[in-house]
Each structure stands twice: as C-alpha cells, then as structure tokens.
Amino acid sequence: MKKFLVLAVAAAAMFGCQIKDIPSVSFNQDSYTVSSQGGELIIPVNSTGVDDVQITYQSGMDAWEVDPETGDRTPSGWIKVVKVIEDYEQTRELAQWTSGICLQIEPNESGVERIGYVTVRSFMAESKVTIKQGF
C-alpha cells in the first residue's frame, strides 16, 4: 500500500509539472522610438518560432511611393524586414526561444512623426509592436 501511495504521488507530480505546448509571441517592449536618420533596428521576439512578419502603417500613404509625373503608386514603406535572426534552443516539443527581427528604417524627411507596426505570428499566436520615428 505504501508503494502504491508513493507511485501515485510521483505520477501526480510528474503530470502536474508537464510543459504545455501553446504557441506564443511576445516582445520585451510595447514600442520603439527611432531617430529621423533611420538605420537598422533589431527587435527581440520571444516565441514558439517566427512564422510571419508583417509591416503596417498608421498612415496608408507611408506604404507607397507616388510617381510625381503619373501619380502611379508603387509599394515601398519606410520599414523593411531585413531578416529574422533565429536561435534554436529547442527544449520541448514546441520550441520556445528568442529570435530577433532585423529592420531597416528609412530616413524621415516628411516633417511629421511616422508610426508603423510590426506584427509577428507564430502558429496561430501573434503580437504587435509599435515603431515611432521622429522628424
């Protein structure tokens, strides 16, 4: 009987301490402020793997360049993803590690503050961080 009790307690402890594999994405900060000169910015991301990175802007015109002669628009944007820096410290079935998103920020010559958003997705989880650029 004593052996059964010890085994039951050990089994309960083992199953109670299991790591749950739940997709997640989080940033160390809610927002980053960059200078008007632009440059490279690396944002740390804690996740179960970076599956996708999307850039959106507060102003729709920040995502386009307009040809002054024709008025035609081409996609541009002032934030560009250079690369996703991976660090594969896999410790469980659904890995959890710190990655980095390397961004190239164009100089701000608009005369107004610009705001953009970087959204990172891991499986079905996603999180958004704000990028603010002064003028």
CSV table of N, CA, C and O in Angstrom, one decimal:
chain,number,residue,atom,x,y,z
A,1,MET,N,0.8,-1.2,0.0
A,1,MET,CA,0.0,0.0,0.0
A,1,MET,C,0.9,1.3,0.0
A,1,MET,O,0.5,2.2,-0.7
A,2,LYS,N,2.0,1.2,0.8
A,2,LYS,CA,2.8,2.3,0.8
A,2,LYS,C,3.5,2.6,-0.5
A,2,LYS,O,3.6,3.8,-0.9
A,3,LYS,N,3.9,1.5,-1.3
A,3,LYS,CA,4.4,1.7,-2.6
A,3,LYS,C,3.4,2.3,-3.6
A,3,LYS,O,3.8,3.2,-4.4
A,4,PHE,N,2.2,1.9,-3.5
A,4,PHE,CA,1.2,2.5,-4.3
A,4,PHE,C,1.0,4.0,-4.1
A,4,PHE,O,0.9,4.8,-5.0
A,5,LEU,N,1.0,4.4,-2.8
A,5,LEU,CA,0.9,5.8,-2.5
A,5,LEU,C,2.1,6.6,-3.0
A,5,LEU,O,1.9,7.7,-3.6
A,6,VAL,N,3.3,6.1,-2.9
A,6,VAL,CA,4.5,6.8,-3.4
A,6,VAL,C,4.4,6.9,-4.9
A,6,VAL,O,4.7,7.9,-5.5
A,7,LEU,N,4.0,5.8,-5.6
A,7,LEU,CA,3.8,5.9,-7.1
A,7,LEU,C,2.7,6.9,-7.5
A,7,LEU,O,2.9,7.6,-8.5
A,8,ALA,N,1.6,6.9,-6.8
A,8,ALA,CA,0.6,7.8,-7.1
A,8,ALA,C,1.0,9.3,-7.0
A,8,ALA,O,0.7,10.1,-7.8
A,9,VAL,N,1.7,9.6,-5.9
A,9,VAL,CA,2.2,10.9,-5.7
A,9,VAL,C,3.3,11.3,-6.7
A,9,VAL,O,3.2,12.4,-7.3
A,10,ALA,N,4.1,10.4,-7.1
A,10,ALA,CA,5.2,10.6,-8.1
A,10,ALA,C,4.5,10.9,-9.5
A,10,ALA,O,4.9,11.8,-10.2
A,11,ALA,N,3.5,10.1,-9.8
A,11,ALA,CA,2.8,10.2,-11.1
A,11,ALA,C,2.1,11.6,-11.1
A,11,ALA,O,2.1,12.3,-12.1
A,12,ALA,N,1.4,12.0,-10.0
A,12,ALA,CA,0.7,13.2,-10.0
A,12,ALA,C,1.7,14.4,-10.1
A,12,ALA,O,1.4,15.4,-10.9
A,13,ALA,N,2.9,14.3,-9.5
A,13,ALA,CA,3.9,15.3,-9.6
A,13,ALA,C,4.4,15.4,-11.0
A,13,ALA,O,4.6,16.5,-11.6
A,14,MET,N,4.6,14.3,-11.6
A,14,MET,CA,5.2,14.3,-13.0
A,14,MET,C,4.2,14.9,-14.0
A,14,MET,O,4.5,15.7,-14.8
A,15,PHE,N,2.9,14.5,-13.9
A,15,PHE,CA,1.9,15.0,-14.9
A,15,PHE,C,1.6,16.5,-14.6
A,15,PHE,O,1.2,17.2,-15.4
A,16,GLY,N,1.6,16.9,-13.3
A,16,GLY,CA,1.3,18.3,-12.9
A,16,GLY,C,2.4,19.3,-13.4
A,16,GLY,O,2.1,20.4,-13.5
A,17,CYS,N,3.6,18.8,-13.6
A,17,CYS,CA,4.7,19.7,-14.0
A,17,CYS,C,5.0,19.7,-15.5
A,17,CYS,O,6.0,20.3,-15.9
A,18,GLN,N,4.2,19.0,-16.3
A,18,GLN,CA,4.5,19.0,-17.7
A,18,GLN,C,4.4,20.4,-18.3
A,18,GLN,O,3.5,21.2,-17.9
A,19,ILE,N,5.2,20.7,-19.3
A,19,ILE,CA,5.2,21.9,-20.0
A,19,ILE,C,4.1,21.8,-21.1
A,19,ILE,O,4.0,20.8,-21.8
A,20,LYS,N,3.2,22.8,-21.1
A,20,LYS,CA,2.2,22.8,-22.1
A,20,LYS,C,2.7,23.5,-23.4
A,20,LYS,O,3.2,24.6,-23.3
A,21,ASP,N,2.5,22.8,-24.5
A,21,ASP,CA,3.0,23.4,-25.8
A,21,ASP,C,1.9,24.3,-26.4
A,21,ASP,O,1.0,23.8,-27.1
A,22,ILE,N,1.9,25.6,-26.0
A,22,ILE,CA,1.0,26.5,-26.5
A,22,ILE,C,1.7,27.6,-27.3
A,22,ILE,O,2.7,28.2,-26.8
A,23,PRO,N,1.3,27.8,-28.6
A,23,PRO,CA,2.0,28.9,-29.4
A,23,PRO,C,2.0,30.2,-28.7
A,23,PRO,O,1.0,30.6,-28.0
A,24,SER,N,3.1,30.9,-28.8
A,24,SER,CA,3.1,32.3,-28.2
A,24,SER,C,4.1,33.2,-28.9
A,24,SER,O,5.0,32.7,-29.5
A,25,VAL,N,3.8,34.5,-28.8
A,25,VAL,CA,4.7,35.5,-29.3
A,25,VAL,C,4.6,36.7,-28.4
A,25,VAL,O,3.5,37.1,-28.0
A,26,SER,N,5.8,37.2,-28.0
A,26,SER,CA,5.8,38.4,-27.1
A,26,SER,C,7.1,39.2,-27.4
A,26,SER,O,8.1,38.7,-27.9
A,27,PHE,N,7.0,40.5,-27.1
A,27,PHE,CA,8.1,41.4,-27.3
A,27,PHE,C,8.5,41.9,-25.9
A,27,PHE,O,7.7,41.9,-24.9
A,28,ASN,N,9.8,42.3,-25.8
A,28,ASN,CA,10.3,42.9,-24.5
A,28,ASN,C,9.7,44.3,-24.2
A,28,ASN,O,9.7,44.7,-23.1
A,29,GLN,N,9.3,45.0,-25.3
A,29,GLN,CA,8.8,46.3,-25.2
A,29,GLN,C,7.5,46.4,-26.0
A,29,GLN,O,7.4,45.7,-27.0
A,30,ASP,N,6.7,47.4,-25.7
A,30,ASP,CA,5.5,47.7,-26.5
A,30,ASP,C,5.7,48.5,-27.7
A,30,ASP,O,5.0,48.4,-28.7
A,31,SER,N,6.8,49.4,-27.6
A,31,SER,CA,7.1,50.3,-28.7
A,31,SER,C,8.6,50.6,-28.7
A,31,SER,O,9.3,50.5,-27.7
A,32,TYR,N,9.0,51.0,-29.9
A,32,TYR,CA,10.4,51.5,-30.1
A,32,TYR,C,10.4,52.9,-30.8
A,32,TYR,O,9.6,53.1,-31.7
A,33,THR,N,11.2,53.8,-30.3
A,33,THR,CA,11.4,55.1,-31.0
A,33,THR,C,12.7,55.1,-31.7
A,33,THR,O,13.7,54.8,-31.1
A,34,VAL,N,12.7,55.5,-33.0
A,34,VAL,CA,13.9,55.6,-33.7
A,34,VAL,C,14.1,57.0,-34.2
A,34,VAL,O,13.2,57.8,-34.3
A,35,SER,N,15.4,57.3,-34.5
A,35,SER,CA,15.7,58.7,-34.9
A,35,SER,C,15.3,59.0,-36.3
A,35,SER,O,15.0,58.1,-37.1
A,36,SER,N,15.2,60.2,-36.7
A,36,SER,CA,14.8,60.6,-38.0
A,36,SER,C,15.8,60.2,-39.1
A,36,SER,O,15.5,60.1,-40.2
A,37,GLN,N,17.1,59.9,-38.7
A,37,GLN,CA,18.1,59.4,-39.6
A,37,GLN,C,17.8,58.0,-40.1
A,37,GLN,O,18.4,57.6,-41.1
A,38,GLY,N,17.0,57.3,-39.3
A,38,GLY,CA,16.7,55.9,-39.7
A,38,GLY,C,17.9,55.0,-39.3
A,38,GLY,O,18.7,55.3,-38.4
A,39,GLY,N,18.0,53.9,-40.0
A,39,GLY,CA,19.1,52.9,-39.7
A,39,GLY,C,18.5,51.5,-39.4
A,39,GLY,O,17.4,51.2,-39.7
A,40,GLU,N,19.4,50.7,-38.8
A,40,GLU,CA,19.0,49.3,-38.5
A,40,GLU,C,18.5,49.2,-37.1
A,40,GLU,O,19.0,49.8,-36.2
A,41,LEU,N,17.4,48.4,-36.9
A,41,LEU,CA,16.8,48.2,-35.6
A,41,LEU,C,16.6,46.7,-35.5
A,41,LEU,O,16.0,46.1,-36.3
A,42,ILE,N,17.1,46.1,-34.3
A,42,ILE,CA,16.8,44.7,-34.1
A,42,ILE,C,15.9,44.6,-32.9
A,42,ILE,O,16.2,45.1,-31.8
A,43,ILE,N,14.7,43.9,-33.1
A,43,ILE,CA,13.7,43.8,-32.0
A,43,ILE,C,13.7,42.3,-31.6
A,43,ILE,O,13.5,41.4,-32.3
A,44,PRO,N,14.0,42.1,-30.2
A,44,PRO,CA,14.0,40.7,-29.7
A,44,PRO,C,12.5,40.2,-29.7
A,44,PRO,O,11.6,41.0,-29.4
A,45,VAL,N,12.3,39.0,-30.0
A,45,VAL,CA,11.0,38.3,-30.0
A,45,VAL,C,11.1,37.0,-29.3
A,45,VAL,O,11.9,36.2,-29.6
A,46,ASN,N,10.2,36.9,-28.3
A,46,ASN,CA,10.1,35.6,-27.6
A,46,ASN,C,8.9,34.8,-28.2
A,46,ASN,O,7.8,35.3,-28.1
A,47,SER,N,9.2,33.7,-28.7
A,47,SER,CA,8.1,33.0,-29.5
A,47,SER,C,8.4,31.5,-29.5
A,47,SER,O,9.4,31.0,-29.1
A,48,THR,N,7.4,30.8,-30.1
A,48,THR,CA,7.5,29.4,-30.4
A,48,THR,C,7.9,29.3,-31.9
A,48,THR,O,7.6,28.3,-32.5
A,49,GLY,N,8.6,30.3,-32.4
A,49,GLY,CA,9.1,30.3,-33.8
A,49,GLY,C,8.4,31.4,-34.6
A,49,GLY,O,7.2,31.5,-34.5
A,50,VAL,N,9.2,32.1,-35.3
A,50,VAL,CA,8.6,33.2,-36.1
A,50,VAL,C,8.2,32.6,-37.5
A,50,VAL,O,9.0,32.2,-38.3
A,51,ASP,N,6.9,32.6,-37.7
A,51,ASP,CA,6.3,32.1,-39.0
A,51,ASP,C,6.1,33.2,-40.0
A,51,ASP,O,6.2,33.0,-41.2
A,52,ASP,N,5.8,34.4,-39.5
A,52,ASP,CA,5.5,35.5,-40.5
A,52,ASP,C,5.7,36.8,-39.8
A,52,ASP,O,5.6,37.0,-38.6
A,53,VAL,N,6.1,37.8,-40.6
A,53,VAL,CA,6.3,39.2,-40.1
A,53,VAL,C,5.6,40.1,-41.1
A,53,VAL,O,5.9,40.1,-42.3
A,54,GLN,N,4.7,41.0,-40.6
A,54,GLN,CA,4.0,41.9,-41.4
A,54,GLN,C,4.3,43.3,-40.9
A,54,GLN,O,4.3,43.6,-39.7
A,55,ILE,N,4.4,44.3,-41.9
A,55,ILE,CA,4.6,45.7,-41.6
A,55,ILE,C,3.3,46.4,-42.0
A,55,ILE,O,2.9,46.2,-43.1
A,56,THR,N,2.7,47.2,-41.1
A,56,THR,CA,1.6,48.1,-41.5
A,56,THR,C,1.9,49.5,-40.9
A,56,THR,O,2.8,49.6,-40.1
A,57,TYR,N,1.2,50.4,-41.4
A,57,TYR,CA,1.5,51.8,-41.1
A,57,TYR,C,0.2,52.5,-40.6
A,57,TYR,O,-0.9,52.2,-41.0
A,58,GLN,N,0.4,53.5,-39.7
A,58,GLN,CA,-0.8,54.3,-39.2
A,58,GLN,C,-1.4,55.1,-40.4
A,58,GLN,O,-2.6,55.2,-40.5
A,59,SER,N,-0.5,55.6,-41.3
A,59,SER,CA,-1.0,56.3,-42.4
A,59,SER,C,-0.8,55.4,-43.7
A,59,SER,O,0.3,54.9,-43.9
A,60,GLY,N,-1.9,55.2,-44.4
A,60,GLY,CA,-1.8,54.4,-45.6
A,60,GLY,C,-0.8,54.8,-46.7
A,60,GLY,O,-0.2,54.1,-47.4
A,61,MET,N,-0.5,56.1,-46.7
A,61,MET,CA,0.4,56.7,-47.7
A,61,MET,C,1.9,56.3,-47.4
A,61,MET,O,2.7,56.4,-48.2
A,62,ASP,N,2.1,55.9,-46.1
A,62,ASP,CA,3.5,55.6,-45.7
A,62,ASP,C,3.9,54.3,-46.4
A,62,ASP,O,5.1,53.9,-46.5
A,63,ALA,N,3.0,53.5,-46.9
A,63,ALA,CA,3.3,52.2,-47.6
A,63,ALA,C,3.5,52.3,-49.1
A,63,ALA,O,3.8,51.4,-49.7
A,64,TRP,N,3.4,53.6,-49.6
A,64,TRP,CA,3.5,53.8,-51.1
A,64,TRP,C,4.4,54.9,-51.4
A,64,TRP,O,4.6,55.8,-50.7
A,65,GLU,N,5.0,54.8,-52.6
A,65,GLU,CA,5.8,55.9,-53.2
A,65,GLU,C,4.9,56.3,-54.4
A,65,GLU,O,4.5,55.5,-55.2
A,66,VAL,N,4.7,57.6,-54.6
A,66,VAL,CA,3.9,58.1,-55.7
A,66,VAL,C,4.8,58.8,-56.7
A,66,VAL,O,5.6,59.6,-56.4
A,67,ASP,N,4.6,58.4,-57.9
A,67,ASP,CA,5.4,59.0,-59.1
A,67,ASP,C,4.8,60.4,-59.3
A,67,ASP,O,3.6,60.5,-59.6
A,68,PRO,N,5.6,61.4,-59.1
A,68,PRO,CA,5.1,62.8,-59.3
A,68,PRO,C,4.5,63.1,-60.7
A,68,PRO,O,3.7,64.0,-60.8
A,69,GLU,N,5.0,62.4,-61.7
A,69,GLU,CA,4.5,62.7,-63.0
A,69,GLU,C,3.2,62.0,-63.4
A,69,GLU,O,2.3,62.6,-64.0
A,70,THR,N,3.1,60.8,-63.0
A,70,THR,CA,1.9,60.0,-63.4
A,70,THR,C,0.9,59.8,-62.2
A,70,THR,O,-0.2,59.5,-62.5
A,71,GLY,N,1.4,59.9,-61.0
A,71,GLY,CA,0.5,59.7,-59.9
A,71,GLY,C,0.4,58.2,-59.5
A,71,GLY,O,-0.3,57.8,-58.6
A,72,ASP,N,1.1,57.3,-60.3
A,72,ASP,CA,1.1,55.9,-60.0
A,72,ASP,C,1.8,55.6,-58.7
A,72,ASP,O,2.8,56.3,-58.3
A,73,ARG,N,1.3,54.6,-58.0
A,73,ARG,CA,1.8,54.3,-56.7
A,73,ARG,C,2.5,52.9,-56.8
A,73,ARG,O,2.1,52.0,-57.4
A,74,THR,N,3.7,52.8,-56.1
A,74,THR,CA,4.4,51.5,-56.0
A,74,THR,C,4.6,51.3,-54.5
A,74,THR,O,4.9,52.2,-53.8
A,75,PRO,N,4.6,50.0,-54.1
A,75,PRO,CA,4.8,49.7,-52.7
A,75,PRO,C,6.2,50.1,-52.3
A,75,PRO,O,7.1,49.8,-53.0
A,76,SER,N,6.3,50.7,-51.1
A,76,SER,CA,7.7,51.0,-50.6
A,76,SER,C,7.7,50.8,-49.1
A,76,SER,O,8.1,49.8,-48.6
A,77,GLY,N,7.1,51.8,-48.4
A,77,GLY,CA,7.2,51.8,-47.0
A,77,GLY,C,8.5,52.2,-46.4
A,77,GLY,O,9.5,52.0,-47.1
A,78,TRP,N,8.5,52.7,-45.2
A,78,TRP,CA,9.7,53.2,-44.6
A,78,TRP,C,10.4,52.2,-43.7
A,78,TRP,O,11.5,52.4,-43.2
A,79,ILE,N,9.7,51.1,-43.4
A,79,ILE,CA,10.2,50.0,-42.6
A,79,ILE,C,10.3,48.7,-43.5
A,79,ILE,O,9.3,48.4,-44.2
A,80,LYS,N,11.5,48.1,-43.5
A,80,LYS,CA,11.7,46.9,-44.3
A,80,LYS,C,12.3,45.8,-43.4
A,80,LYS,O,13.2,46.1,-42.6
A,81,VAL,N,11.8,44.6,-43.5
A,81,VAL,CA,12.3,43.5,-42.8
A,81,VAL,C,13.6,43.0,-43.6
A,81,VAL,O,13.5,42.7,-44.7
A,82,VAL,N,14.7,43.1,-42.9
A,82,VAL,CA,16.0,42.6,-43.5
A,82,VAL,C,16.1,41.1,-43.3
A,82,VAL,O,16.4,40.4,-44.3
A,83,LYS,N,15.9,40.6,-42.1
A,83,LYS,CA,16.0,39.2,-41.8
A,83,LYS,C,15.4,38.9,-40.5
A,83,LYS,O,15.2,39.7,-39.6
A,84,VAL,N,15.1,37.6,-40.3
A,84,VAL,CA,14.7,37.0,-39.0
A,84,VAL,C,15.9,36.3,-38.5
A,84,VAL,O,16.4,35.4,-39.1
A,85,ILE,N,16.4,36.7,-37.3
A,85,ILE,CA,17.5,36.0,-36.7
A,85,ILE,C,17.0,34.9,-35.8
A,85,ILE,O,16.3,35.2,-34.8
A,86,GLU,N,17.4,33.7,-36.1
A,86,GLU,CA,16.9,32.5,-35.3
A,86,GLU,C,17.9,32.1,-34.3
A,86,GLU,O,19.1,32.1,-34.5
A,87,ASP,N,17.4,31.6,-33.2
A,87,ASP,CA,18.3,31.0,-32.1
A,87,ASP,C,17.5,29.7,-31.7
A,87,ASP,O,16.6,29.8,-31.0
A,88,TYR,N,18.0,28.6,-32.2
A,88,TYR,CA,17.2,27.3,-32.0
A,88,TYR,C,17.7,26.6,-30.7
A,88,TYR,O,18.4,25.6,-30.7
A,89,GLU,N,17.2,27.1,-29.5
A,89,GLU,CA,17.4,26.4,-28.3
A,89,GLU,C,16.2,25.6,-28.0
A,89,GLU,O,15.3,26.0,-27.2
A,90,GLN,N,16.0,24.5,-28.7
A,90,GLN,CA,14.8,23.7,-28.6
A,90,GLN,C,14.9,22.9,-27.3
A,90,GLN,O,15.7,22.1,-27.1
A,91,THR,N,13.9,23.2,-26.4
A,91,THR,CA,13.9,22.5,-25.1
A,91,THR,C,12.6,21.7,-24.9
A,91,THR,O,12.5,21.0,-23.9
A,92,ARG,N,11.7,21.7,-25.8
A,92,ARG,CA,10.5,21.0,-25.7
A,92,ARG,C,9.9,20.7,-27.1
A,92,ARG,O,10.5,21.2,-28.1
A,93,GLU,N,8.8,20.0,-27.2
A,93,GLU,CA,8.3,19.6,-28.5
A,93,GLU,C,7.9,20.9,-29.3
A,93,GLU,O,8.3,20.9,-30.5
A,94,LEU,N,7.3,21.9,-28.7
A,94,LEU,CA,7.0,23.1,-29.4
A,94,LEU,C,8.0,24.1,-28.9
A,94,LEU,O,7.8,24.7,-27.8
A,95,ALA,N,9.1,24.3,-29.6
A,95,ALA,CA,10.2,25.1,-29.1
A,95,ALA,C,9.9,26.5,-28.7
A,95,ALA,O,9.0,27.1,-29.2
A,96,GLN,N,10.6,27.0,-27.7
A,96,GLN,CA,10.4,28.4,-27.2
A,96,GLN,C,11.8,29.0,-27.2
A,96,GLN,O,12.7,28.5,-26.6
A,97,TRP,N,12.0,30.1,-28.0
A,97,TRP,CA,13.3,30.7,-28.0
A,97,TRP,C,13.2,32.2,-28.3
A,97,TRP,O,12.1,32.7,-28.6
A,98,THR,N,14.3,32.8,-28.2
A,98,THR,CA,14.4,34.3,-28.5
A,98,THR,C,14.9,34.4,-29.9
A,98,THR,O,16.0,33.9,-30.2
A,99,SER,N,14.2,35.1,-30.8
A,99,SER,CA,14.7,35.4,-32.1
A,99,SER,C,14.8,36.9,-32.2
A,99,SER,O,14.6,37.6,-31.2
A,100,GLY,N,15.2,37.4,-33.3
A,100,GLY,CA,15.3,38.9,-33.5
A,100,GLY,C,14.8,39.2,-34.9
A,100,GLY,O,15.0,38.4,-35.8
A,101,ILE,N,14.1,40.3,-35.0
A,101,ILE,CA,13.6,40.8,-36.2
A,101,ILE,C,14.5,42.0,-36.6
A,101,ILE,O,14.5,43.0,-35.9
A,102,CYS,N,15.3,41.9,-37.6
A,102,CYS,CA,16.2,43.0,-38.1
A,102,CYS,C,15.4,43.8,-39.1
A,102,CYS,O,15.0,43.3,-40.1
A,103,LEU,N,15.3,45.1,-38.8
A,103,LEU,CA,14.5,46.0,-39.6
A,103,LEU,C,15.5,47.1,-40.2
A,103,LEU,O,16.4,47.5,-39.5
A,104,GLN,N,15.2,47.6,-41.4
A,104,GLN,CA,15.9,48.7,-41.9
A,104,GLN,C,14.9,49.9,-41.9
A,104,GLN,O,13.8,49.7,-42.5
A,105,ILE,N,15.2,51.0,-41.3
A,105,ILE,CA,14.3,52.1,-41.2
A,105,ILE,C,14.9,53.2,-42.1
A,105,ILE,O,16.0,53.6,-41.9
A,106,GLU,N,14.0,53.7,-43.0
A,106,GLU,CA,14.4,54.8,-43.9
A,106,GLU,C,14.5,56.1,-43.2
A,106,GLU,O,13.7,56.3,-42.2
A,107,PRO,N,15.3,57.1,-43.6
A,107,PRO,CA,15.3,58.4,-43.0
A,107,PRO,C,13.9,59.1,-43.2
A,107,PRO,O,13.2,58.8,-44.1
A,108,ASN,N,13.5,59.9,-42.2
A,108,ASN,CA,12.2,60.5,-42.2
A,108,ASN,C,12.5,62.0,-42.6
A,108,ASN,O,12.9,62.8,-41.9
A,109,GLU,N,12.1,62.3,-43.8
A,109,GLU,CA,12.2,63.6,-44.4
A,109,GLU,C,10.8,64.2,-44.6
A,109,GLU,O,10.7,65.2,-45.3
A,110,SER,N,9.8,63.7,-44.0
A,110,SER,CA,8.4,64.1,-44.2
A,110,SER,C,8.0,65.3,-43.4
A,110,SER,O,7.0,66.0,-43.7
A,111,GLY,N,8.7,65.6,-42.3
A,111,GLY,CA,8.4,66.7,-41.4
A,111,GLY,C,7.3,66.4,-40.4
A,111,GLY,O,6.9,67.2,-39.6
A,112,VAL,N,6.9,65.1,-40.3
A,112,VAL,CA,5.9,64.7,-39.3
A,112,VAL,C,6.4,63.3,-38.7
A,112,VAL,O,7.1,62.6,-39.4
A,113,GLU,N,5.9,63.1,-37.5
A,113,GLU,CA,6.2,61.8,-36.9
A,113,GLU,C,5.5,60.7,-37.7
A,113,GLU,O,4.4,60.8,-38.1
A,114,ARG,N,6.3,59.6,-37.9
A,114,ARG,CA,5.7,58.4,-38.5
A,114,ARG,C,5.5,57.3,-37.5
A,114,ARG,O,6.3,57.1,-36.6
A,115,ILE,N,4.4,56.5,-37.7
A,115,ILE,CA,4.2,55.4,-36.8
A,115,ILE,C,3.9,54.1,-37.7
A,115,ILE,O,3.1,54.2,-38.6
A,116,GLY,N,4.6,53.1,-37.4
A,116,GLY,CA,4.4,51.8,-38.1
A,116,GLY,C,4.3,50.7,-37.1
A,116,GLY,O,4.5,50.9,-35.9
A,117,TYR,N,3.8,49.5,-37.5
A,117,TYR,CA,3.5,48.4,-36.7
A,117,TYR,C,4.2,47.2,-37.2
A,117,TYR,O,4.1,46.9,-38.4
A,118,VAL,N,4.8,46.4,-36.4
A,118,VAL,CA,5.4,45.1,-36.8
A,118,VAL,C,4.6,44.0,-36.1
A,118,VAL,O,4.6,44.0,-34.9
A,119,THR,N,4.0,43.2,-36.9
A,119,THR,CA,3.2,42.1,-36.3
A,119,THR,C,4.0,40.8,-36.6
A,119,THR,O,4.3,40.5,-37.8
A,120,VAL,N,4.2,40.0,-35.6
A,120,VAL,CA,4.9,38.7,-35.7
A,120,VAL,C,3.9,37.6,-35.4
A,120,VAL,O,3.2,37.7,-34.4
A,121,ARG,N,3.9,36.6,-36.2
A,121,ARG,CA,3.0,35.4,-36.0
A,121,ARG,C,3.8,34.2,-35.8
A,121,ARG,O,4.8,33.9,-36.5
A,122,SER,N,3.3,33.3,-34.8
A,122,SER,CA,3.9,32.0,-34.6
A,122,SER,C,2.7,31.1,-34.5
A,122,SER,O,1.9,31.2,-33.5
A,123,PHE,N,2.5,30.2,-35.4
A,123,PHE,CA,1.4,29.3,-35.5
A,123,PHE,C,0.1,30.2,-35.5
A,123,PHE,O,0.0,31.1,-36.3
A,124,MET,N,-0.8,30.1,-34.5
A,124,MET,CA,-2.0,30.9,-34.5
A,124,MET,C,-1.8,32.1,-33.6
A,124,MET,O,-2.7,32.9,-33.5
A,125,ALA,N,-0.7,32.2,-32.9
A,125,ALA,CA,-0.5,33.4,-32.0
A,125,ALA,C,0.2,34.5,-32.7
A,125,ALA,O,0.9,34.3,-33.7
A,126,GLU,N,-0.2,35.7,-32.3
A,126,GLU,CA,0.5,36.9,-32.9
A,126,GLU,C,0.6,38.0,-31.9
A,126,GLU,O,-0.2,38.1,-31.0
A,127,SER,N,1.6,38.9,-32.2
A,127,SER,CA,1.7,40.1,-31.3
A,127,SER,C,2.2,41.2,-32.1
A,127,SER,O,2.9,41.0,-33.2
A,128,LYS,N,1.9,42.4,-31.7
A,128,LYS,CA,2.3,43.6,-32.5
A,128,LYS,C,3.1,44.6,-31.6
A,128,LYS,O,2.8,44.8,-30.4
A,129,VAL,N,4.1,45.2,-32.2
A,129,VAL,CA,4.9,46.2,-31.6
A,129,VAL,C,4.9,47.5,-32.4
A,129,VAL,O,4.8,47.4,-33.7
A,130,THR,N,4.9,48.6,-31.8
A,130,THR,CA,4.8,49.9,-32.5
A,130,THR,C,6.2,50.5,-32.7
A,130,THR,O,7.1,50.5,-31.8
A,131,ILE,N,6.5,51.0,-33.9
A,131,ILE,CA,7.7,51.7,-34.3
A,131,ILE,C,7.3,53.2,-34.5
A,131,ILE,O,6.5,53.5,-35.4
A,132,LYS,N,8.0,54.1,-33.7
A,132,LYS,CA,7.7,55.5,-33.9
A,132,LYS,C,9.0,56.2,-34.4
A,132,LYS,O,10.1,55.9,-33.9
A,133,GLN,N,8.9,57.0,-35.4
A,133,GLN,CA,10.1,57.7,-35.9
A,133,GLN,C,9.8,59.2,-35.9
A,133,GLN,O,8.8,59.7,-36.5
A,134,GLY,N,10.7,59.9,-35.2
A,134,GLY,CA,10.6,61.4,-35.2
A,134,GLY,C,11.0,62.0,-36.5
A,134,GLY,O,11.4,61.4,-37.4
A,135,PHE,N,10.8,63.3,-36.5
A,135,PHE,CA,11.2,64.1,-37.8
A,135,PHE,C,12.3,65.1,-37.5
A,135,PHE,O,12.6,65.4,-36.4
